[in-house]
PDB file of C-alpha atoms in Angstrom:
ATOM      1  CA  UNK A  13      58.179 178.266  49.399  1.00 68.00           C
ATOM      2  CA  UNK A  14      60.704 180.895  49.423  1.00 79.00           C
ATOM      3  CA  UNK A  15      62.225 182.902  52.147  1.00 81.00           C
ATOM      4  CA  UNK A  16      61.314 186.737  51.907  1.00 80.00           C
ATOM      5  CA  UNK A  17      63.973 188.521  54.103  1.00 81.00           C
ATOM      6  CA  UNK A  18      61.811 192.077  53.465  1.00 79.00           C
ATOM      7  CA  UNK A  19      58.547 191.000  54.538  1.00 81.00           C
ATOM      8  CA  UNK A  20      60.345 189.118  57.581  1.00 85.00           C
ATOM      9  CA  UNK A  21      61.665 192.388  58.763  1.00 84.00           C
ATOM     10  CA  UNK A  22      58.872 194.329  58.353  1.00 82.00           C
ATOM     11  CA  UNK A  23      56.679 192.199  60.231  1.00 83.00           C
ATOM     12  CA  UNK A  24      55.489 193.965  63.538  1.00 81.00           C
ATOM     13  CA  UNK A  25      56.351 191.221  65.893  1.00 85.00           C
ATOM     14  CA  UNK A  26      59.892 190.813  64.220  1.00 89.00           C
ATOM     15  CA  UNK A  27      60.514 194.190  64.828  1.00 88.00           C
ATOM     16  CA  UNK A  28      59.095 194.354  68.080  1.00 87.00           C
ATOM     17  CA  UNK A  29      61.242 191.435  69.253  1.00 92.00           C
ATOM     18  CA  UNK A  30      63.873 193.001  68.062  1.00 93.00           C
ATOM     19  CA  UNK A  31      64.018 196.049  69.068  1.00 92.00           C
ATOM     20  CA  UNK A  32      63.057 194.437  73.043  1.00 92.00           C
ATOM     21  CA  UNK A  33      66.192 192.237  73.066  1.00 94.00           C
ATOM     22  CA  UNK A  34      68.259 194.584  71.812  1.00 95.00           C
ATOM     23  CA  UNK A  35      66.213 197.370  74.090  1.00 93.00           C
ATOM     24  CA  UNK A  36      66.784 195.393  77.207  1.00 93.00           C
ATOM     25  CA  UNK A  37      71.311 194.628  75.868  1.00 94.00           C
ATOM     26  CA  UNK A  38      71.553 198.404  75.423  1.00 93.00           C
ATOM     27  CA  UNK A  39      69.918 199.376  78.872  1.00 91.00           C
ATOM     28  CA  UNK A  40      72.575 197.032  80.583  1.00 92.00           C
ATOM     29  CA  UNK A  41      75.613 198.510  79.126  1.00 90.00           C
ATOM     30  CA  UNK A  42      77.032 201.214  81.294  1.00 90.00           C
ATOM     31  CA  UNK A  43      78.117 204.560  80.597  1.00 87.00           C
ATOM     32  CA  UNK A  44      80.363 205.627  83.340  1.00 88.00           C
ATOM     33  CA  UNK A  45      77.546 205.602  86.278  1.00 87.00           C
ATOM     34  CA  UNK A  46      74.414 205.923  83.910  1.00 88.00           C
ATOM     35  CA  UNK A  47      72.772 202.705  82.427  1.00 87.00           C
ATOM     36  CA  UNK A  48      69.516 203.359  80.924  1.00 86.00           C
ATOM     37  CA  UNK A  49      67.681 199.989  81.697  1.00 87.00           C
ATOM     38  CA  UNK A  50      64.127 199.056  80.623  1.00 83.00           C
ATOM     39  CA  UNK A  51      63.913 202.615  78.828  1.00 86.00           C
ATOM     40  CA  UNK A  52      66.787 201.112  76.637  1.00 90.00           C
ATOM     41  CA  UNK A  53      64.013 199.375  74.617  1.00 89.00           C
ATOM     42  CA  UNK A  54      62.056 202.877  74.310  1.00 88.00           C
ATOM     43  CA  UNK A  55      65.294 203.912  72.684  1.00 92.00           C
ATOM     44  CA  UNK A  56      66.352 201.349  70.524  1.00 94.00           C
ATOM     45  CA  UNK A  57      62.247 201.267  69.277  1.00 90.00           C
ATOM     46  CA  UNK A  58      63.057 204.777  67.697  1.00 91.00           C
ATOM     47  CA  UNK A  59      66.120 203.614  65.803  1.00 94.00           C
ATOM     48  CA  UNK A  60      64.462 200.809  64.331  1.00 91.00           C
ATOM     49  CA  UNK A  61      61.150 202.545  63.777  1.00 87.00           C
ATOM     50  CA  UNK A  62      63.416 204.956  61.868  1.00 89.00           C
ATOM     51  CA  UNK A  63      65.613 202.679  59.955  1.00 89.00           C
ATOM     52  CA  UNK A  64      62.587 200.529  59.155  1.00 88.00           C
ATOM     53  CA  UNK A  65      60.393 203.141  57.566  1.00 85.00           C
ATOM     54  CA  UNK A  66      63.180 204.846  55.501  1.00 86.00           C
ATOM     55  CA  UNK A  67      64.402 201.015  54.248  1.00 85.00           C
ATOM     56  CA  UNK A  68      60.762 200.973  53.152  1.00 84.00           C
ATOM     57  CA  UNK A  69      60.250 203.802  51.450  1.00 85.00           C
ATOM     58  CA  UNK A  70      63.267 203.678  49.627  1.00 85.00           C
ATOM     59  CA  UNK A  71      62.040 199.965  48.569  1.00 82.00           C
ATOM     60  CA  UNK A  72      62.342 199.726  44.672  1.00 83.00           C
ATOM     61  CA  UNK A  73      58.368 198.640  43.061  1.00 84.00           C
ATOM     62  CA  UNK A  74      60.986 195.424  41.122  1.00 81.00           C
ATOM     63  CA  UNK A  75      61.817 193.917  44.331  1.00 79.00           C
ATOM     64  CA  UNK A  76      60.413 190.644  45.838  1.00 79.00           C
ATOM     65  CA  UNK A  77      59.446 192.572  49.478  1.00 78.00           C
ATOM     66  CA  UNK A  78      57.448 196.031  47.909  1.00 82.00           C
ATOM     67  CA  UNK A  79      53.866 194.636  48.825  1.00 82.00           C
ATOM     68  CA  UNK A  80      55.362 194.322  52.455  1.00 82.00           C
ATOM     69  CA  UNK A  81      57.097 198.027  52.432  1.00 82.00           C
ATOM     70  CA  UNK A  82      54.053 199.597  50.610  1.00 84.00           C
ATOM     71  CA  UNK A  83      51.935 198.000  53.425  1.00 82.00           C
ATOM     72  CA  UNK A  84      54.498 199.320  56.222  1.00 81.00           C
ATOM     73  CA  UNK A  85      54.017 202.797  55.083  1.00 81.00           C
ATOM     74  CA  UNK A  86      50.280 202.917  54.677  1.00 83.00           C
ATOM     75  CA  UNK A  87      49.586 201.248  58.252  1.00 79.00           C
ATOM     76  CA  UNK A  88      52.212 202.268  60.302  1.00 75.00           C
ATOM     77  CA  UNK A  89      55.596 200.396  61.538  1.00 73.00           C
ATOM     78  CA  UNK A  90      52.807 198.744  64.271  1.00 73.00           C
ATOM     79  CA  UNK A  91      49.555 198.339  64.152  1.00 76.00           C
ATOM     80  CA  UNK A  92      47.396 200.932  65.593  1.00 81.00           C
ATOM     81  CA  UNK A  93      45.960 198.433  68.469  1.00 84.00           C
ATOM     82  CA  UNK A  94      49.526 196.930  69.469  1.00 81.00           C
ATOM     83  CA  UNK A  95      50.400 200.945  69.940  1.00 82.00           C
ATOM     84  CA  UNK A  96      47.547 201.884  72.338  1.00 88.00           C
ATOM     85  CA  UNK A  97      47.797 198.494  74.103  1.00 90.00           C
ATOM     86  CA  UNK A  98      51.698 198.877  74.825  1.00 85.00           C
ATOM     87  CA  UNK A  99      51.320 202.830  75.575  1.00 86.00           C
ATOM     88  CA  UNK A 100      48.082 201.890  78.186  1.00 90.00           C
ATOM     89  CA  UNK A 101      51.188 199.310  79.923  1.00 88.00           C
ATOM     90  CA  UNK A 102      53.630 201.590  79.552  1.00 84.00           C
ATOM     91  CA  UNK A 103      51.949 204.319  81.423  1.00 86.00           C
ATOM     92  CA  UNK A 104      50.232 201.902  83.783  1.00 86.00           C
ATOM     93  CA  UNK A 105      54.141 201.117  84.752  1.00 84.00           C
ATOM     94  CA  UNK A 106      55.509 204.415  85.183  1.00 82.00           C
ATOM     95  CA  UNK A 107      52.598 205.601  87.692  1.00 82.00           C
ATOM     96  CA  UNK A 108      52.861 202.351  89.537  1.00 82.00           C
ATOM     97  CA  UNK A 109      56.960 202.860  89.664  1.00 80.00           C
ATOM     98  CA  UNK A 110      55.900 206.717  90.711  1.00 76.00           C
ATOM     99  CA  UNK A 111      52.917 205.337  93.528  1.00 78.00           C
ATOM    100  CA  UNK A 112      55.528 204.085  95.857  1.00 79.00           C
ATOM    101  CA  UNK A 113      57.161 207.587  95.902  1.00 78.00           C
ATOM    102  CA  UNK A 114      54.035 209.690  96.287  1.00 77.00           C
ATOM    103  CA  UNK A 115      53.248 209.426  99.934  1.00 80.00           C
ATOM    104  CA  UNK A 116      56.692 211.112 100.838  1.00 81.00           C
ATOM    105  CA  UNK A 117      56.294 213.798  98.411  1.00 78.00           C
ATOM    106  CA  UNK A 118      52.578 214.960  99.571  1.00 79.00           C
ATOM    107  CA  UNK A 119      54.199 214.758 103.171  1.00 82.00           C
ATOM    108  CA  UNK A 120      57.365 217.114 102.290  1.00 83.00           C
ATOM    109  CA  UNK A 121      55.402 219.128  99.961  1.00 82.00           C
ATOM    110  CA  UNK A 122      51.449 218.427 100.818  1.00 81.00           C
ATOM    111  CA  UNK A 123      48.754 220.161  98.592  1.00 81.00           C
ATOM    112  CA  UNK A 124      50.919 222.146  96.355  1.00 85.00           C
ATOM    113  CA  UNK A 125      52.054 218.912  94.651  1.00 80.00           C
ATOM    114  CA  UNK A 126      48.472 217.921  93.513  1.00 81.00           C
ATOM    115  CA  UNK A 127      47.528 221.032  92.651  1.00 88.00           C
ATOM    116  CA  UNK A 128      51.080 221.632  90.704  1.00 87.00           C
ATOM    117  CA  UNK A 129      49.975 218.231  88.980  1.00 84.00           C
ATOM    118  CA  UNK A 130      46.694 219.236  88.162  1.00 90.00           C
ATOM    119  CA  UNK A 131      48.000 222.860  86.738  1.00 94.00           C
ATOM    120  CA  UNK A 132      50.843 221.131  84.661  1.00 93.00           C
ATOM    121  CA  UNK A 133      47.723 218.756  83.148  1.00 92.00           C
ATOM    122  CA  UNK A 134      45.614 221.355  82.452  1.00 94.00           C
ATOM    123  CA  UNK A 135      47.454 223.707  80.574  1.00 96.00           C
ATOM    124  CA  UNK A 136      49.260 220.835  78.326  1.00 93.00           C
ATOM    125  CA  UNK A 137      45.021 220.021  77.439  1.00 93.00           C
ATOM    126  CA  UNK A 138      44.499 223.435  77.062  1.00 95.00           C
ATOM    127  CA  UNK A 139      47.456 224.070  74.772  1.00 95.00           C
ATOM    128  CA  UNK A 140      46.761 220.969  72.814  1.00 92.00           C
ATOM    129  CA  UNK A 141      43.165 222.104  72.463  1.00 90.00           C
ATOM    130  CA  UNK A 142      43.655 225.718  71.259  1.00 90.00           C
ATOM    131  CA  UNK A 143      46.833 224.463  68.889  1.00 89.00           C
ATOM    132  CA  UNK A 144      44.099 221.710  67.345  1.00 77.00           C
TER     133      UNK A 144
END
């Protein structure tokens, strides 16, 4: 059995551990008094996603990892179901990091907050409907 560095790379779960433990070292280095924490990994998933798609379309059909690139291109850097899952938890996180927040804001700023949330949701539908 031999070692195939390409398809290693370009497996999903490589690249998603990856591109977490590197997320999670870049969101604890500090820039003056700025870190970027968790959302370090959001970051970091870009520049691999990047760097992983161009290494794979610029795979030559000779070498030993093209069946692995080809495959990378066609499907996606992750799979369509690992994408949906991880969005659903990321979203779940941000509301549930913006819940503990919300009672003081509908107290300073009562019903024009809901209703400012509501507008802001309806017109991104509306523009994503009429653009579609």
């Amino acid at each position: 059995m031999q070692f195939n560095l390409a398809a290693w790379i370009m497996n999903p779960f490589v690249l998603m551990m990856i591109t977490v433990f590197l997320g999670m070292f870049f969101g604890k280095i500090k820039f003056d008094k700025f870190t970027f924490g968790v959302s370090g990994c959001l970051f970091v998933g870009l520049v691999i996603g990047w760097w992983v798609y161009g290494l794979a379309k610029a795979f030559p059909k000779t070498e030993l990892g093209y069946k692995e690139a080809l495959k990378l291109i066609k499907s996606g850097v992750i799979d369509k179901g690992f994408f949906t899952l991880f969005l659903i938890l990321f979203i779940a996180a941000v509301g549930l990091l913006a819940a503990k927040d919300i009672g003081v804001i509908i107290k300073k700023y009562g019903s024009k907050f809901i209703i400012l949330g509501f507008l802001i949701t309806f017109v991104g539908a509306m523009a994503t409907y009429g653009m579609a």
